[in-house]
């Protein structure tokens, strides 16, 4: 194909097609005889990578701007499914924080049923302790009320309501 391509561009191409080698390789045909870098791949290749819930959730917790991830998440998540995913993620962190408060240590084997890799365990610890117990109560109340509204109010503009809920959630986390 006579393509001059950087290693980072190959990695970007591979990950943008959910690590499907066949799709990534067939996408290379577009660039026959050209010089390709990472930016070119991002600009001209349609990505199957829709953004992960984990990166979206992490941005919420780190009080970072999650606008770009929000657009991808809203395009690919049902509103109620997103609320439920957020509830589950916060519940997992709440269990970790509460367990540590009661027993003075965190035992992932007992909490999750398995021991995650050290980096994942460290990340979960940091996330769980980044919020106060009172914040968890406010978060669960907000998510439960939002889920109830989404399920019972048929005239609700769901996407806009979900964005308002996420802004309230961000406000709770920042307080």
mmCIF file of C-alpha atoms in Angstrom:
data_model
loop_
_atom_site.group_PDB
_atom_site.id
_atom_site.type_symbol
_atom_site.label_atom_id
_atom_site.label_comp_id
_atom_site.label_asym_id
_atom_site.label_seq_id
_atom_site.Cartn_x
_atom_site.Cartn_y
_atom_site.Cartn_z
ATOM 1 C CA UNK A 1 0.000 0.000 0.000
ATOM 2 C CA UNK A 2 3.052 2.263 0.343
ATOM 3 C CA UNK A 3 1.749 4.041 3.435
ATOM 4 C CA UNK A 4 4.098 6.002 5.661
ATOM 5 C CA UNK A 5 2.410 5.787 9.071
ATOM 6 C CA UNK A 6 3.541 6.476 12.640
ATOM 7 C CA UNK A 7 3.270 3.907 15.408
ATOM 8 C CA UNK A 8 0.884 6.193 17.338
ATOM 9 C CA UNK A 9 -1.344 6.454 14.277
ATOM 10 C CA UNK A 10 -1.490 2.660 14.025
ATOM 11 C CA UNK A 11 -2.391 2.411 17.697
ATOM 12 C CA UNK A 12 -5.094 5.085 17.305
ATOM 13 C CA UNK A 13 -6.513 3.281 14.283
ATOM 14 C CA UNK A 14 -6.527 -0.055 16.106
ATOM 15 C CA UNK A 15 -8.233 1.304 19.226
ATOM 16 C CA UNK A 16 -10.763 3.371 17.293
ATOM 17 C CA UNK A 17 -12.058 0.142 15.748
ATOM 18 C CA UNK A 18 -12.399 -1.564 19.149
ATOM 19 C CA UNK A 19 -9.177 -3.489 18.515
ATOM 20 C CA UNK A 20 -10.648 -5.283 15.519
ATOM 21 C CA UNK A 21 -7.593 -5.920 13.355
ATOM 22 C CA UNK A 22 -9.590 -6.752 10.219
ATOM 23 C CA UNK A 23 -11.543 -3.460 10.277
ATOM 24 C CA UNK A 24 -8.446 -1.412 11.111
ATOM 25 C CA UNK A 25 -6.445 -3.033 8.306
ATOM 26 C CA UNK A 26 -9.199 -2.510 5.754
ATOM 27 C CA UNK A 27 -9.403 1.147 6.796
ATOM 28 C CA UNK A 28 -5.739 1.540 5.811
ATOM 29 C CA UNK A 29 -6.740 1.213 2.134
ATOM 30 C CA UNK A 30 -7.962 4.822 2.286
ATOM 31 C CA UNK A 31 -4.428 6.015 2.838
ATOM 32 C CA UNK A 32 -2.637 4.194 0.028
ATOM 33 C CA UNK A 33 0.473 6.122 -0.988
ATOM 34 C CA UNK A 34 0.052 8.782 1.719
ATOM 35 C CA UNK A 35 1.823 9.931 4.861
ATOM 36 C CA UNK A 36 -0.402 9.336 7.897
ATOM 37 C CA UNK A 37 -0.185 10.503 11.492
ATOM 38 C CA UNK A 38 -2.454 10.268 14.522
ATOM 39 C CA UNK A 39 -4.362 13.445 13.681
ATOM 40 C CA UNK A 40 -5.134 12.171 10.180
ATOM 41 C CA UNK A 41 -6.590 8.961 11.612
ATOM 42 C CA UNK A 42 -8.765 10.884 14.063
ATOM 43 C CA UNK A 43 -9.977 13.201 11.311
ATOM 44 C CA UNK A 44 -10.710 10.740 8.492
ATOM 45 C CA UNK A 45 -11.612 7.459 10.172
ATOM 46 C CA UNK A 46 -15.056 6.729 11.491
ATOM 47 C CA UNK A 47 -14.593 5.414 14.991
ATOM 48 C CA UNK A 48 -16.500 2.545 16.538
ATOM 49 C CA UNK A 49 -15.290 3.732 19.920
ATOM 50 C CA UNK A 50 -18.326 5.472 21.387
ATOM 51 C CA UNK A 51 -16.664 6.606 24.585
ATOM 52 C CA UNK A 52 -16.694 4.566 27.679
ATOM 53 C CA UNK A 53 -18.893 5.013 30.696
ATOM 54 C CA UNK A 54 -15.826 4.603 32.918
ATOM 55 C CA UNK A 55 -14.026 7.625 31.453
ATOM 56 C CA UNK A 56 -17.252 9.644 31.650
ATOM 57 C CA UNK A 57 -17.756 8.646 35.300
ATOM 58 C CA UNK A 58 -14.145 9.404 36.157
ATOM 59 C CA UNK A 59 -14.440 12.901 34.673
ATOM 60 C CA UNK A 60 -17.551 13.536 36.770
ATOM 61 C CA UNK A 61 -15.700 12.481 39.924
ATOM 62 C CA UNK A 62 -12.604 14.525 39.088
ATOM 63 C CA UNK A 63 -14.824 17.563 38.603
ATOM 64 C CA UNK A 64 -13.507 17.870 35.042
ATOM 65 C CA UNK A 65 -15.372 19.056 31.955
ATOM 66 C CA UNK A 66 -17.340 16.046 30.684
ATOM 67 C CA UNK A 67 -19.160 17.783 27.822
ATOM 68 C CA UNK A 68 -17.458 15.808 25.006
ATOM 69 C CA UNK A 69 -18.040 12.467 26.712
ATOM 70 C CA UNK A 70 -21.613 13.466 27.527
ATOM 71 C CA UNK A 71 -22.458 13.866 23.849
ATOM 72 C CA UNK A 72 -21.130 10.385 23.046
ATOM 73 C CA UNK A 73 -22.837 8.859 26.075
ATOM 74 C CA UNK A 74 -26.193 10.497 25.265
ATOM 75 C CA UNK A 75 -26.015 9.248 21.685
ATOM 76 C CA UNK A 76 -25.427 5.676 22.811
ATOM 77 C CA UNK A 77 -27.187 5.329 26.176
ATOM 78 C CA UNK A 78 -30.842 5.243 27.076
ATOM 79 C CA UNK A 79 -31.544 7.909 29.744
ATOM 80 C CA UNK A 80 -32.726 5.384 32.327
ATOM 81 C CA UNK A 81 -29.802 3.061 31.580
ATOM 82 C CA UNK A 82 -27.398 5.949 32.177
ATOM 83 C CA UNK A 83 -29.066 6.830 35.490
ATOM 84 C CA UNK A 84 -28.889 3.157 36.514
ATOM 85 C CA UNK A 85 -25.218 2.918 35.511
ATOM 86 C CA UNK A 86 -24.430 6.015 37.554
ATOM 87 C CA UNK A 87 -26.360 4.605 40.519
ATOM 88 C CA UNK A 88 -24.458 1.324 40.322
ATOM 89 C CA UNK A 89 -21.100 3.063 40.050
ATOM 90 C CA UNK A 90 -21.801 5.345 43.000
ATOM 91 C CA UNK A 91 -23.175 2.421 45.032
ATOM 92 C CA UNK A 92 -19.953 0.482 44.491
ATOM 93 C CA UNK A 93 -17.926 3.470 45.716
ATOM 94 C CA UNK A 94 -20.303 3.960 48.648
ATOM 95 C CA UNK A 95 -19.839 0.329 49.706
ATOM 96 C CA UNK A 96 -16.052 0.807 49.658
ATOM 97 C CA UNK A 97 -16.199 4.022 51.714
ATOM 98 C CA UNK A 98 -18.671 2.556 54.215
ATOM 99 C CA UNK A 99 -16.705 -0.684 54.596
ATOM 100 C CA UNK A 100 -13.546 1.308 55.338
ATOM 101 C CA UNK A 101 -15.417 3.437 57.861
ATOM 102 C CA UNK A 102 -16.741 0.364 59.670
ATOM 103 C CA UNK A 103 -13.691 -1.945 59.522
ATOM 104 C CA UNK A 104 -10.861 0.569 59.119
ATOM 105 C CA UNK A 105 -9.581 -1.082 55.945
ATOM 106 C CA UNK A 106 -10.758 -2.016 52.469
ATOM 107 C CA UNK A 107 -11.094 -5.681 51.513
ATOM 108 C CA UNK A 108 -11.971 -5.846 47.829
ATOM 109 C CA UNK A 109 -12.263 -9.641 47.894
ATOM 110 C CA UNK A 110 -15.103 -9.361 50.378
ATOM 111 C CA UNK A 111 -16.661 -6.245 48.826
ATOM 112 C CA UNK A 112 -16.554 -7.142 45.149
ATOM 113 C CA UNK A 113 -16.070 -10.889 45.258
ATOM 114 C CA UNK A 114 -12.657 -10.619 43.593
ATOM 115 C CA UNK A 115 -9.396 -8.761 44.011
ATOM 116 C CA UNK A 116 -8.927 -6.185 41.241
ATOM 117 C CA UNK A 117 -5.475 -5.364 39.846
ATOM 118 C CA UNK A 118 -3.520 -2.966 42.097
ATOM 119 C CA UNK A 119 -4.017 0.048 39.815
ATOM 120 C CA UNK A 120 -7.773 -0.525 39.628
ATOM 121 C CA UNK A 121 -7.944 -1.005 43.412
ATOM 122 C CA UNK A 122 -6.007 2.235 43.938
ATOM 123 C CA UNK A 123 -8.324 4.079 41.551
ATOM 124 C CA UNK A 124 -11.445 2.722 43.291
ATOM 125 C CA UNK A 125 -10.039 3.777 46.674
ATOM 126 C CA UNK A 126 -9.330 7.298 45.449
ATOM 127 C CA UNK A 127 -12.761 7.595 43.890
ATOM 128 C CA UNK A 128 -14.590 6.224 46.935
ATOM 129 C CA UNK A 129 -12.866 8.581 49.350
ATOM 130 C CA UNK A 130 -13.152 11.640 47.101
ATOM 131 C CA UNK A 131 -16.749 12.031 48.321
ATOM 132 C CA UNK A 132 -18.136 12.471 51.813
ATOM 133 C CA UNK A 133 -20.847 10.122 53.096
ATOM 134 C CA UNK A 134 -23.395 12.996 53.069
ATOM 135 C CA UNK A 135 -22.670 13.507 49.346
ATOM 136 C CA UNK A 136 -23.573 9.900 48.626
ATOM 137 C CA UNK A 137 -26.986 10.443 50.229
ATOM 138 C CA UNK A 138 -27.620 13.532 48.068
ATOM 139 C CA UNK A 139 -26.421 11.700 44.951
ATOM 140 C CA UNK A 140 -28.661 8.668 45.562
ATOM 141 C CA UNK A 141 -31.680 10.907 46.243
ATOM 142 C CA UNK A 142 -31.043 12.859 43.035
ATOM 143 C CA UNK A 143 -30.594 9.726 40.913
ATOM 144 C CA UNK A 144 -33.663 7.992 42.368
ATOM 145 C CA UNK A 145 -35.871 11.065 41.867
ATOM 146 C CA UNK A 146 -34.539 11.461 38.333
ATOM 147 C CA UNK A 147 -35.210 7.838 37.469
ATOM 148 C CA UNK A 148 -38.740 8.157 38.875
ATOM 149 C CA UNK A 149 -39.404 11.303 36.794
ATOM 150 C CA UNK A 150 -38.054 9.675 33.638
ATOM 151 C CA UNK A 151 -40.278 6.629 34.147
ATOM 152 C CA UNK A 152 -43.481 8.406 35.149
ATOM 153 C CA UNK A 153 -43.557 11.708 33.259
ATOM 154 C CA UNK A 154 -44.241 10.917 29.610
ATOM 155 C CA UNK A 155 -44.239 14.613 28.576
ATOM 156 C CA UNK A 156 -40.720 15.144 29.895
ATOM 157 C CA UNK A 157 -37.959 16.249 27.503
ATOM 158 C CA UNK A 158 -35.739 13.348 28.576
ATOM 159 C CA UNK A 159 -32.413 14.436 27.128
ATOM 160 C CA UNK A 160 -32.668 17.933 28.585
ATOM 161 C CA UNK A 161 -33.848 16.547 31.928
ATOM 162 C CA UNK A 162 -30.886 14.183 32.010
ATOM 163 C CA UNK A 163 -28.455 17.031 31.284
ATOM 164 C CA UNK A 164 -30.024 19.062 34.123
ATOM 165 C CA UNK A 165 -29.673 16.059 36.426
ATOM 166 C CA UNK A 166 -26.006 15.640 35.504
ATOM 167 C CA UNK A 167 -25.387 19.327 36.197
ATOM 168 C CA UNK A 168 -27.014 18.931 39.628
ATOM 169 C CA UNK A 169 -24.855 15.863 40.194
ATOM 170 C CA UNK A 170 -21.732 17.831 39.301
ATOM 171 C CA UNK A 171 -22.802 20.577 41.725
ATOM 172 C CA UNK A 172 -23.216 18.043 44.552
ATOM 173 C CA UNK A 173 -19.785 16.564 43.880
ATOM 174 C CA UNK A 174 -18.130 19.998 43.801
ATOM 175 C CA UNK A 175 -19.643 21.034 47.143
#
